[in-house]
PDB file of C-alpha atoms in Angstrom:
ATOM      1  CA  MET A1220      -5.344 -10.579 -26.251  1.00 40.00           C
ATOM      2  CA  VAL A1221      -6.484  -7.052 -24.929  1.00 39.00           C
ATOM      3  CA  GLY A1222      -7.338  -7.204 -21.422  1.00 44.00           C
ATOM      4  CA  LYS A1223     -10.006  -5.239 -19.343  1.00 47.00           C
ATOM      5  CA  ASP A1224      -9.080  -3.105 -16.709  1.00 51.00           C
ATOM      6  CA  ILE A1225      -8.070  -5.018 -13.391  1.00 59.00           C
ATOM      7  CA  GLU A1226      -7.113  -3.771  -9.763  1.00 63.00           C
ATOM      8  CA  TRP A1227      -4.001  -4.327  -8.135  1.00 64.00           C
ATOM      9  CA  GLY A1228      -3.540  -7.466  -6.513  1.00 70.00           C
ATOM     10  CA  ASP A1229      -5.491  -9.486  -8.987  1.00 76.00           C
ATOM     11  CA  SER A1230      -4.142 -12.597 -11.216  1.00 81.00           C
ATOM     12  CA  LEU A1231      -4.686 -12.958 -14.766  1.00 82.00           C
ATOM     13  CA  TYR A1232      -5.593 -16.016 -16.122  1.00 83.00           C
ATOM     14  CA  LEU A1233      -4.531 -16.952 -19.795  1.00 83.00           C
ATOM     15  CA  GLU A1234      -6.222 -20.372 -21.297  1.00 83.00           C
ATOM     16  CA  LEU A1235      -3.846 -23.486 -22.074  1.00 84.00           C
ATOM     17  CA  GLU A1236      -4.216 -25.660 -24.829  1.00 81.00           C
ATOM     18  CA  VAL A1237      -2.873 -29.302 -23.680  1.00 81.00           C
ATOM     19  CA  ALA A1238      -2.558 -31.908 -26.235  1.00 76.00           C
ATOM     20  CA  PRO A1239      -1.005 -35.101 -24.537  1.00 76.00           C
ATOM     21  CA  GLU A1240       1.435 -37.625 -26.098  1.00 73.00           C
ATOM     22  CA  SER A1241      -0.446 -41.282 -26.262  1.00 73.00           C
ATOM     23  CA  ASN A1242       1.724 -42.359 -23.509  1.00 78.00           C
ATOM     24  CA  ARG A1243       1.150 -39.278 -21.097  1.00 82.00           C
ATOM     25  CA  THR A1244      -1.704 -38.115 -19.151  1.00 87.00           C
ATOM     26  CA  GLU A1245      -2.785 -34.442 -19.417  1.00 85.00           C
ATOM     27  CA  LYS A1246      -1.226 -33.706 -16.056  1.00 87.00           C
ATOM     28  CA  GLU A1247       1.978 -35.324 -16.824  1.00 86.00           C
ATOM     29  CA  GLU A1248       1.982 -33.371 -19.868  1.00 83.00           C
ATOM     30  CA  VAL A1249       1.256 -29.969 -18.101  1.00 84.00           C
ATOM     31  CA  ALA A1250       4.086 -30.896 -15.441  1.00 85.00           C
ATOM     32  CA  ARG A1251       6.729 -30.355 -18.666  1.00 82.00           C
ATOM     33  CA  TYR A1252       5.251 -26.866 -19.091  1.00 84.00           C
ATOM     34  CA  ARG A1253       7.374 -23.750 -18.377  1.00 84.00           C
ATOM     35  CA  ALA A1254       5.969 -20.336 -18.859  1.00 84.00           C
ATOM     36  CA  LYS A1255       8.168 -17.111 -19.422  1.00 85.00           C
ATOM     37  CA  ALA A1256       7.109 -13.551 -20.180  1.00 86.00           C
ATOM     38  CA  ASP A1257       8.783 -10.638 -21.820  1.00 86.00           C
ATOM     39  CA  TRP A1258       7.289  -7.381 -20.608  1.00 84.00           C
ATOM     40  CA  ALA A1259       7.540  -4.279 -22.933  1.00 83.00           C
ATOM     41  CA  VAL A1260       5.701  -1.901 -20.485  1.00 79.00           C
ATOM     42  CA  GLY A1261       5.085  -2.742 -16.575  1.00 78.00           C
ATOM     43  CA  ALA A1262       7.302  -5.662 -15.649  1.00 82.00           C
ATOM     44  CA  ASP A1263       7.379  -4.504 -11.942  1.00 80.00           C
ATOM     45  CA  LEU A1264       3.815  -4.924 -11.849  1.00 80.00           C
ATOM     46  CA  VAL A1265       4.321  -8.584 -12.021  1.00 85.00           C
ATOM     47  CA  THR A1266       5.233 -10.731  -8.857  1.00 86.00           C
ATOM     48  CA  GLY A1267       5.182 -14.093 -10.656  1.00 86.00           C
ATOM     49  CA  LEU A1268       3.892 -16.754 -13.283  1.00 88.00           C
ATOM     50  CA  ASP A1269       2.629 -19.929 -12.543  1.00 89.00           C
ATOM     51  CA  ILE A1270       0.398 -22.915 -14.044  1.00 89.00           C
ATOM     52  CA  VAL A1271      -2.726 -23.601 -12.644  1.00 90.00           C
ATOM     53  CA  TYR A1272      -5.271 -26.152 -12.588  1.00 90.00           C
ATOM     54  CA  LYS A1273      -8.809 -24.126 -11.773  1.00 89.00           C
ATOM     55  CA  LYS A1274     -12.453 -24.067 -12.504  1.00 88.00           C
ATOM     56  CA  VAL A1275     -13.663 -22.284 -15.398  1.00 85.00           C
ATOM     57  CA  LYS A1276     -16.147 -19.403 -14.187  1.00 81.00           C
ATOM     58  CA  ASP A1277     -19.753 -20.001 -14.722  1.00 81.00           C
ATOM     59  CA  THR A1278     -19.096 -23.547 -15.726  1.00 85.00           C
ATOM     60  CA  ASP A1279     -18.533 -27.001 -13.728  1.00 86.00           C
ATOM     61  CA  ASP A1280     -15.099 -27.642 -16.022  1.00 88.00           C
ATOM     62  CA  TYR A1281     -11.416 -27.099 -14.882  1.00 89.00           C
ATOM     63  CA  LYS A1282      -8.600 -26.217 -17.165  1.00 88.00           C
ATOM     64  CA  TYR A1283      -4.789 -25.218 -17.313  1.00 88.00           C
ATOM     65  CA  PHE A1284      -4.189 -21.702 -17.133  1.00 88.00           C
ATOM     66  CA  VAL A1285      -0.916 -19.653 -16.954  1.00 87.00           C
ATOM     67  CA  GLU A1286      -1.847 -17.624 -13.988  1.00 88.00           C
ATOM     68  CA  ILE A1287       0.186 -13.997 -13.787  1.00 87.00           C
ATOM     69  CA  LYS A1288       0.038 -12.565 -10.277  1.00 86.00           C
ATOM     70  CA  THR A1289       0.304  -8.938 -10.126  1.00 81.00           C
ATOM     71  CA  LYS A1290       1.623  -7.083  -6.558  1.00 76.00           C
ATOM     72  CA  GLU A1291      -0.878  -5.111  -4.397  1.00 68.00           C
ATOM     73  CA  ASN A1292      -0.014  -1.738  -4.327  1.00 60.00           C
ATOM     74  CA  VAL A1293      -1.333   1.515  -2.439  1.00 51.00           C
ATOM     75  CA  THR A1294      -1.483   4.074  -5.147  1.00 53.00           C
ATOM     76  CA  THR A1295      -4.289   6.722  -6.765  1.00 50.00           C
ATOM     77  CA  SER A1296      -2.259   6.321 -10.478  1.00 55.00           C
ATOM     78  CA  SER A1297      -2.950   3.818 -13.300  1.00 55.00           C
ATOM     79  CA  GLN A1298      -0.367   1.707 -15.037  1.00 64.00           C
ATOM     80  CA  ASP A1299      -0.036  -0.082 -18.123  1.00 70.00           C
ATOM     81  CA  LEU A1300       1.048  -3.457 -18.525  1.00 75.00           C
ATOM     82  CA  GLU A1301       2.188  -4.840 -22.078  1.00 79.00           C
ATOM     83  CA  GLY A1302       4.193  -8.113 -23.075  1.00 81.00           C
ATOM     84  CA  THR A1303       4.443 -11.647 -24.307  1.00 84.00           C
ATOM     85  CA  VAL A1304       3.766 -14.828 -22.133  1.00 84.00           C
ATOM     86  CA  LYS A1305       5.228 -18.022 -23.764  1.00 83.00           C
ATOM     87  CA  VAL A1306       4.403 -21.250 -22.938  1.00 82.00           C
ATOM     88  CA  PHE A1307       7.031 -24.242 -23.550  1.00 78.00           C
ATOM     89  CA  ARG A1308       8.237 -27.968 -22.747  1.00 74.00           C
ATOM     90  CA  GLY A1309      11.327 -28.529 -20.967  1.00 65.00           C
ATOM     91  CA  SER A1310      13.720 -25.682 -21.526  1.00 56.00           C
ATOM     92  CA  SER A1311      13.352 -22.214 -22.873  1.00 50.00           C
ATOM     93  CA  SER A1312      15.475 -23.289 -25.752  1.00 51.00           C
ATOM     94  CA  ASN A1313      12.992 -25.497 -26.953  1.00 51.00           C
ATOM     95  CA  LEU A1314      10.592 -23.322 -28.293  1.00 45.00           C
ATOM     96  CA  GLU A1315       9.366 -25.634 -31.499  1.00 44.00           C
ATOM     97  CA  ASP A1316       5.938 -26.390 -29.506  1.00 51.00           C
ATOM     98  CA  ASP A1317       5.597 -23.337 -27.563  1.00 59.00           C
ATOM     99  CA  GLN A1318       2.291 -21.375 -27.308  1.00 69.00           C
ATOM    100  CA  GLU A1319       2.299 -17.678 -27.332  1.00 68.00           C
ATOM    101  CA  PHE A1320       0.039 -15.139 -25.721  1.00 63.00           C
ATOM    102  CA  LYS A1321       0.116 -11.289 -26.664  1.00 63.00           C
ATOM    103  CA  LEU A1322      -1.203  -9.364 -23.775  1.00 59.00           C
ATOM    104  CA  LYS A1323      -2.021  -5.621 -22.962  1.00 55.00           C
ATOM    105  CA  ILE A1324      -3.793  -4.436 -19.766  1.00 55.00           C
ATOM    106  CA  GLU A1325      -4.673  -0.850 -21.080  1.00 47.00           C
ATOM    107  CA  LYS A1326      -4.901   0.570 -17.317  1.00 42.00           C
ATOM    108  CA  PHE A1327      -4.751  -1.205 -13.926  1.00 41.00           C
ATOM    109  CA  LYS A1328      -7.553   0.467 -12.274  1.00 41.00           C
ATOM    110  CA  THR A1329      -6.704   2.682  -9.028  1.00 40.00           C
ATOM    111  CA  ALA A1330      -5.637   0.954  -6.148  1.00 38.00           C
ATOM    112  CA  LYS A1331      -8.407  -1.400  -4.199  1.00 37.00           C
ATOM    113  CA  TYR A1332      -8.370   0.590  -1.180  1.00 36.00           C
ATOM    114  CA  PRO A1333     -10.003  -0.128   1.939  1.00 36.00           C
ATOM    115  CA  SER A1334     -13.171   2.010   2.644  1.00 33.00           C
ATOM    116  CA  ILE A1335     -13.012   5.188   4.212  1.00 34.00           C
ATOM    117  CA  LYS A1336     -15.499   7.863   4.791  1.00 36.00           C
ATOM    118  CA  PHE A1337     -14.831  11.491   3.607  1.00 40.00           C
ATOM    119  CA  VAL A1338     -17.131  13.990   4.463  1.00 42.00           C
ATOM    120  CA  SER A1339     -17.493  17.530   5.013  1.00 43.00           C
ATOM    121  CA  SER A1340     -19.580  19.226   7.869  1.00 41.00           C
ATOM    122  CA  ASN A1341     -20.074  22.718   7.948  1.00 39.00           C
ATOM    123  CA  ALA A1342     -19.722  24.095  11.671  1.00 37.00           C
ATOM    124  CA  GLY A1343     -21.051  27.311  11.366  1.00 40.00           C
ATOM    125  CA  ASP A1344     -20.790  31.104   9.593  1.00 38.00           C
ATOM    126  CA  GLY A1345     -16.986  32.032   9.523  1.00 37.00           C
ATOM    127  CA  GLU A1346     -15.585  28.301  10.815  1.00 37.00           C
ATOM    128  CA  THR A1347     -13.382  26.035   8.978  1.00 36.00           C
ATOM    129  CA  GLU A1348     -15.344  23.282   7.803  1.00 46.00           C
ATOM    130  CA  ASP A1349     -14.210  19.682   9.125  1.00 55.00           C
ATOM    131  CA  TYR A1350     -13.296  17.110   7.007  1.00 73.00           C
ATOM    132  CA  VAL A1351     -13.230  13.163   8.624  1.00 75.00           C
ATOM    133  CA  VAL A1352     -11.521  10.025   7.801  1.00 79.00           C
ATOM    134  CA  TYR A1353     -12.516   7.010   9.310  1.00 73.00           C
ATOM    135  CA  GLU A1354     -10.163   4.228  10.347  1.00 77.00           C
ATOM    136  CA  ILE A1355      -9.835   1.403   7.673  1.00 71.00           C
ATOM    137  CA  GLY A1356     -11.976  -1.439   8.525  1.00 63.00           C
ATOM    138  CA  ASN A1357     -14.712   0.652  10.410  1.00 58.00           C
ATOM    139  CA  ASP A1358     -17.853  -1.216   9.024  1.00 50.00           C
ATOM    140  CA  ASP A1359     -20.193   0.909  11.015  1.00 52.00           C
ATOM    141  CA  GLU A1360     -19.564   4.098   8.691  1.00 47.00           C
ATOM    142  CA  LYS A1361     -21.548   4.188   5.316  1.00 43.00           C
ATOM    143  CA  ASP A1362     -21.283   6.595   2.467  1.00 44.00           C
ATOM    144  CA  TYR A1363     -17.599   5.580   1.898  1.00 44.00           C
ATOM    145  CA  ALA A1364     -15.442   7.372  -0.624  1.00 50.00           C
ATOM    146  CA  GLU A1365     -12.309   5.616  -1.746  1.00 51.00           C
ATOM    147  CA  VAL A1366      -9.537   7.976  -2.885  1.00 65.00           C
ATOM    148  CA  ILE A1367      -9.875  12.182  -1.698  1.00 75.00           C
ATOM    149  CA  LYS A1368     -10.210  14.563  -4.505  1.00 75.00           C
ATOM    150  CA  PHE A1369      -9.844  18.128  -3.269  1.00 78.00           C
ATOM    151  CA  GLU A1370     -11.547  21.031  -4.774  1.00 78.00           C
ATOM    152  CA  GLU A1371      -8.795  23.724  -6.329  1.00 80.00           C
ATOM    153  CA  ASP A1372      -7.579  26.371  -4.031  1.00 81.00           C
ATOM    154  CA  LEU A1373     -10.021  24.683  -1.302  1.00 81.00           C
ATOM    155  CA  GLY A1374      -8.385  26.737   1.458  1.00 85.00           C
ATOM    156  CA  GLU A1375      -7.492  25.878   5.224  1.00 87.00           C
ATOM    157  CA  ILE A1376      -9.306  22.938   6.264  1.00 86.00           C
ATOM    158  CA  THR A1377      -8.864  20.403   8.812  1.00 87.00           C
ATOM    159  CA  ILE A1378      -9.014  16.939   8.260  1.00 88.00           C
ATOM    160  CA  GLU A1379      -9.727  14.747  11.557  1.00 87.00           C
ATOM    161  CA  PHE A1380      -8.485  11.350  11.591  1.00 89.00           C
ATOM    162  CA  ASP A1381     -11.362   9.739  13.916  1.00 85.00           C
ATOM    163  CA  GLY A1382     -10.461   9.155  17.060  1.00 89.00           C
ATOM    164  CA  THR A1383      -6.611   9.467  16.378  1.00 94.00           C
ATOM    165  CA  GLY A1384      -5.628  12.771  15.255  1.00 94.00           C
ATOM    166  CA  GLU A1385      -6.281  16.018  13.263  1.00 94.00           C
ATOM    167  CA  PHE A1386      -4.372  17.601  10.300  1.00 94.00           C
ATOM    168  CA  ASP A1387      -4.362  21.077   9.620  1.00 92.00           C
ATOM    169  CA  VAL A1388      -3.292  22.319   6.272  1.00 92.00           C
ATOM    170  CA  ASP A1389      -4.174  24.983   3.676  1.00 91.00           C
ATOM    171  CA  ILE A1390      -5.286  22.909   0.272  1.00 88.00           C
ATOM    172  CA  ALA A1391      -3.543  26.000  -2.212  1.00 84.00           C
ATOM    173  CA  GLY A1392      -3.513  25.538  -6.156  1.00 85.00           C
ATOM    174  CA  GLU A1393      -4.254  21.964  -7.692  1.00 84.00           C
ATOM    175  CA  GLN A1394      -4.012  19.614  -4.992  1.00 85.00           C
ATOM    176  CA  SER A1395      -3.510  15.808  -6.015  1.00 84.00           C
ATOM    177  CA  LYS A1396      -5.959  13.201  -4.843  1.00 81.00           C
ATOM    178  CA  GLN A1397      -4.817  11.343  -1.931  1.00 84.00           C
ATOM    179  CA  TYR A1398      -5.552   7.975  -0.222  1.00 83.00           C
ATOM    180  CA  LEU A1399      -5.726   9.184   3.729  1.00 86.00           C
ATOM    181  CA  GLY A1400      -6.974   5.974   5.028  1.00 83.00           C
ATOM    182  CA  PHE A1401      -5.534   5.189   8.073  1.00 89.00           C
ATOM    183  CA  ASP A1402      -5.233   2.323  10.815  1.00 90.00           C
ATOM    184  CA  ARG A1403      -3.708   1.886  14.213  1.00 93.00           C
ATOM    185  CA  LYS A1404      -1.892  -1.588  13.835  1.00 93.00           C
ATOM    186  CA  ALA A1405       1.155  -2.185  15.938  1.00 95.00           C
ATOM    187  CA  ASN A1406       4.409  -3.070  14.151  1.00 94.00           C
ATOM    188  CA  SER A1407       5.412  -6.494  15.802  1.00 93.00           C
ATOM    189  CA  ASP A1408       9.026  -5.922  15.123  1.00 92.00           C
ATOM    190  CA  ILE A1409       9.347  -2.619  16.206  1.00 94.00           C
ATOM    191  CA  LEU A1410       7.367  -3.939  19.446  1.00 94.00           C
ATOM    192  CA  ASN A1411       9.612  -6.632  19.895  1.00 93.00           C
ATOM    193  CA  LYS A1412      12.844  -4.254  19.594  1.00 93.00           C
ATOM    194  CA  TYR A1413      11.713  -1.554  22.100  1.00 95.00           C
ATOM    195  CA  ASP A1414      10.005  -3.888  24.260  1.00 94.00           C
ATOM    196  CA  TYR A1415      10.882  -1.568  27.181  1.00 95.00           C
ATOM    197  CA  ALA A1416       8.658   1.397  25.780  1.00 96.00           C
ATOM    198  CA  GLU A1417       4.698   1.856  25.509  1.00 96.00           C
ATOM    199  CA  LEU A1418       4.298   2.354  22.027  1.00 97.00           C
ATOM    200  CA  GLU A1419       1.501   3.837  20.022  1.00 97.00           C
ATOM    201  CA  PHE A1420       1.209   3.469  16.100  1.00 97.00           C
ATOM    202  CA  VAL A1421      -0.955   5.309  13.524  1.00 97.00           C
ATOM    203  CA  ASN A1422      -0.121   4.016   9.831  1.00 94.00           C
ATOM    204  CA  PHE A1423      -0.969   5.622   6.660  1.00 92.00           C
ATOM    205  CA  PRO A1424      -0.247   2.995   3.738  1.00 87.00           C
ATOM    206  CA  GLY A1425      -1.108   5.782   1.137  1.00 85.00           C
ATOM    207  CA  LYS A1426       1.930   7.963   2.276  1.00 90.00           C
ATOM    208  CA  PRO A1427      -0.001  10.870   1.734  1.00 91.00           C
ATOM    209  CA  THR A1428       1.488  14.272   0.323  1.00 92.00           C
ATOM    210  CA  PHE A1429       0.548  17.879  -0.019  1.00 94.00           C
ATOM    211  CA  ASN A1430       1.373  20.623  -2.000  1.00 92.00           C
ATOM    212  CA  LYS A1431       2.064  22.719   1.288  1.00 93.00           C
ATOM    213  CA  THR A1432       3.027  21.911   4.689  1.00 95.00           C
ATOM    214  CA  GLY A1433       0.799  21.118   7.527  1.00 95.00           C
ATOM    215  CA  VAL A1434       0.275  20.610  10.936  1.00 96.00           C
ATOM    216  CA  MET A1435      -0.259  16.729  12.189  1.00 97.00           C
ATOM    217  CA  TYR A1436      -1.648  16.337  15.592  1.00 97.00           C
ATOM    218  CA  LEU A1437      -1.795  12.755  16.869  1.00 97.00           C
ATOM    219  CA  TYR A1438      -3.705  12.312  20.405  1.00 96.00           C
ATOM    220  CA  THR A1439      -2.058  10.986  23.381  1.00 96.00           C
ATOM    221  CA  ASP A1440      -2.453  11.226  27.181  1.00 92.00           C
ATOM    222  CA  VAL A1441       1.543  11.178  27.491  1.00 94.00           C
ATOM    223  CA  GLU A1442       2.319  14.771  27.692  1.00 93.00           C
ATOM    224  CA  ASP A1443       5.991  14.046  27.440  1.00 94.00           C
ATOM    225  CA  ALA A1444       5.685  11.544  24.566  1.00 96.00           C
ATOM    226  CA  TYR A1445       8.494  11.149  21.586  1.00 97.00           C
ATOM    227  CA  VAL A1446       7.550  10.875  18.238  1.00 97.00           C
ATOM    228  CA  TYR A1447       8.911   8.688  15.432  1.00 97.00           C
ATOM    229  CA  ALA A1448       8.603   8.282  11.832  1.00 97.00           C
ATOM    230  CA  LEU A1449       8.878   4.520  10.119  1.00 94.00           C
ATOM    231  CA  ASN A1450       9.594   4.653   6.695  1.00 90.00           C
ATOM    232  CA  ASP A1451      11.005   1.413   4.812  1.00 86.00           C
ATOM    233  CA  GLY A1452      11.626  -0.083   8.168  1.00 86.00           C
ATOM    234  CA  LYS A1453      14.271   2.835   9.196  1.00 91.00           C
ATOM    235  CA  LEU A1454      12.815   5.016  12.234  1.00 94.00           C
ATOM    236  CA  GLU A1455      13.644   8.510  12.454  1.00 95.00           C
ATOM    237  CA  ALA A1456      13.131  11.026  15.654  1.00 96.00           C
ATOM    238  CA  VAL A1457      10.208  13.674  14.692  1.00 97.00           C
ATOM    239  CA  LYS A1458      10.475  17.150  16.511  1.00 96.00           C
ATOM    240  CA  ALA A1459       7.391  17.740  18.003  1.00 96.00           C
ATOM    241  CA  ALA A1460       5.631  19.396  20.888  1.00 96.00           C
ATOM    242  CA  TYR A1461       2.526  18.962  23.269  1.00 96.00           C
ATOM    243  CA  ASP A1462      -0.589  21.014  22.201  1.00 95.00           C
ATOM    244  CA  GLU A1463      -2.826  20.982  25.634  1.00 93.00           C
ATOM    245  CA  GLU A1464      -5.654  22.365  24.218  1.00 93.00           C
ATOM    246  CA  ARG A1465      -6.041  19.343  21.547  1.00 92.00           C
ATOM    247  CA  GLU A1466      -4.607  16.966  24.014  1.00 95.00           C
ATOM    248  CA  ALA A1467      -1.908  15.927  21.189  1.00 96.00           C
ATOM    249  CA  VAL A1468       1.770  15.579  20.147  1.00 97.00           C
ATOM    250  CA  LYS A1469       1.864  17.971  17.311  1.00 97.00           C
ATOM    251  CA  PHE A1470       4.475  17.805  14.461  1.00 97.00           C
ATOM    252  CA  ALA A1471       4.838  19.735  10.749  1.00 97.00           C
ATOM    253  CA  ALA A1472       4.367  17.404   8.243  1.00 97.00           C
ATOM    254  CA  ARG A1473       3.801  17.575   4.437  1.00 95.00           C
ATOM    255  CA  ASN A1474       4.988  13.941   3.399  1.00 95.00           C
ATOM    256  CA  PHE A1475       3.391  11.497   5.106  1.00 96.00           C
ATOM    257  CA  ALA A1476       5.613   8.831   6.868  1.00 96.00           C
ATOM    258  CA  SER A1477       4.101   5.337   6.478  1.00 94.00           C
ATOM    259  CA  THR A1478       3.982   4.675  10.383  1.00 96.00           C
ATOM    260  CA  TYR A1479       3.946   7.395  13.125  1.00 98.00           C
ATOM    261  CA  VAL A1480       5.334   5.896  16.494  1.00 97.00           C
ATOM    262  CA  ILE A1481       4.190   7.507  19.816  1.00 98.00           C
ATOM    263  CA  SER A1482       6.509   6.611  22.651  1.00 97.00           C
ATOM    264  CA  ASP A1483       6.378   7.169  26.383  1.00 96.00           C
ATOM    265  CA  THR A1484      10.198   6.865  26.377  1.00 95.00           C
ATOM    266  CA  GLU A1485      12.656   7.984  24.541  1.00 96.00           C
ATOM    267  CA  LEU A1486      14.087   5.302  21.896  1.00 95.00           C
ATOM    268  CA  GLU A1487      18.022   4.636  21.621  1.00 92.00           C
ATOM    269  CA  ILE A1488      17.377   3.711  17.768  1.00 87.00           C
ATOM    270  CA  VAL A1489      19.581   1.455  15.550  1.00 77.00           C
ATOM    271  CA  ASN A1490      18.616   0.914  12.060  1.00 74.00           C
ATOM    272  CA  ASP A1491      20.022  -2.079  10.366  1.00 63.00           C
ATOM    273  CA  SER A1492      21.440  -1.954   7.119  1.00 50.00           C
ATOM    274  CA  THR A1493      23.371  -4.770   5.090  1.00 38.00           C
ATOM    275  CA  ASP A1494      26.829  -3.830   4.117  1.00 39.00           C
ATOM    276  CA  THR A1495      28.743  -4.784   1.133  1.00 35.00           C
ATOM    277  CA  GLU A1496      29.423  -8.365   2.029  1.00 38.00           C
ATOM    278  CA  GLY A1497      26.190  -9.107   3.180  1.00 35.00           C
ATOM    279  CA  GLU A1498      26.488  -8.958   6.905  1.00 36.00           C
ATOM    280  CA  THR A1499      23.604  -6.917   8.396  1.00 31.00           C
ATOM    281  CA  THR A1500      25.139  -4.501  11.125  1.00 34.00           C
ATOM    282  CA  PRO A1501      23.931  -1.240  12.975  1.00 37.00           C
ATOM    283  CA  SER A1502      24.584   1.644  10.673  1.00 38.00           C
ATOM    284  CA  ASP A1503      22.562   4.489  12.066  1.00 47.00           C
ATOM    285  CA  THR A1504      22.043   5.496  15.984  1.00 45.00           C
ATOM    286  CA  VAL A1505      19.284   8.352  16.225  1.00 45.00           C
ATOM    287  CA  LYS A1506      18.220  10.166  18.996  1.00 48.00           C
ATOM    288  CA  PRO A1507      15.681  13.194  19.657  1.00 46.00           C
ATOM    289  CA  ASN A1508      16.968  16.476  19.012  1.00 41.00           C
ATOM    290  CA  PRO A1509      18.460  17.846  22.651  1.00 37.00           C
ATOM    291  CA  GLY A1510      16.185  20.180  24.485  1.00 38.00           C
ATOM    292  CA  THR A1511      13.166  19.306  22.786  1.00 45.00           C
ATOM    293  CA  GLY A1512      12.084  16.125  24.259  1.00 44.00           C
ATOM    294  CA  ARG A1513      11.403  14.516  21.002  1.00 45.00           C
TER     295      ARG A1513
END
């Protein structure tokens, strides 16, 4: 079976042939079925297998299917999935009556991105063009683009994250396409852990990476704010300064963090880790660099 392009987070459905014995209903027969997959390519793309009873598309009929669940992902690359799915009765050692599906998905489509807008507006002769990205879920903006593709050797540009910040960077050489969508959703775990501080969050689910280091500006009214990067649940202090002209904290960035946290108070950071015996213990205590305030 060769599948068409699908998107991350979609499920694939393989129709089952169900022939129950005379003393069983179709439902009782399927209850004995088990599914097992052997993936030659792309095993990490699959989150699970299940046997489901669902309506057949464009009909009023219901049938049994093997559901292959794929993970949601934020990436700009395509990947392949290829392997064999077997359905058998009882245990995996009882394969004489199995059903086998050869599965090949030639390309996962680029991720199903929330809509963002990326436009250039020439500010005038001799001035740098501004590129505007609107917050994920802002349905008021039109002319959406999913992934940003930069012209080669574009030069120095300012990317504006609408109402949130700016990023000055030199697009030199061939810059890979990036997903620049962002949102301001709070992380409840961080809020609860540091409930003594006023915290703001800026999330970049695509974790953009640029060829050259640029300068990030995140707007805040707190002139002595502290900035932290959150990656994989771990906070790290970011060396930053306050830019009065742009009314923002600024810091160097090339590989974006998945989340930036702006705090009005210095955080006593304790990152948890799991030791060899499975007990969760405080492993890292991080403070901002002395003298910088951040």
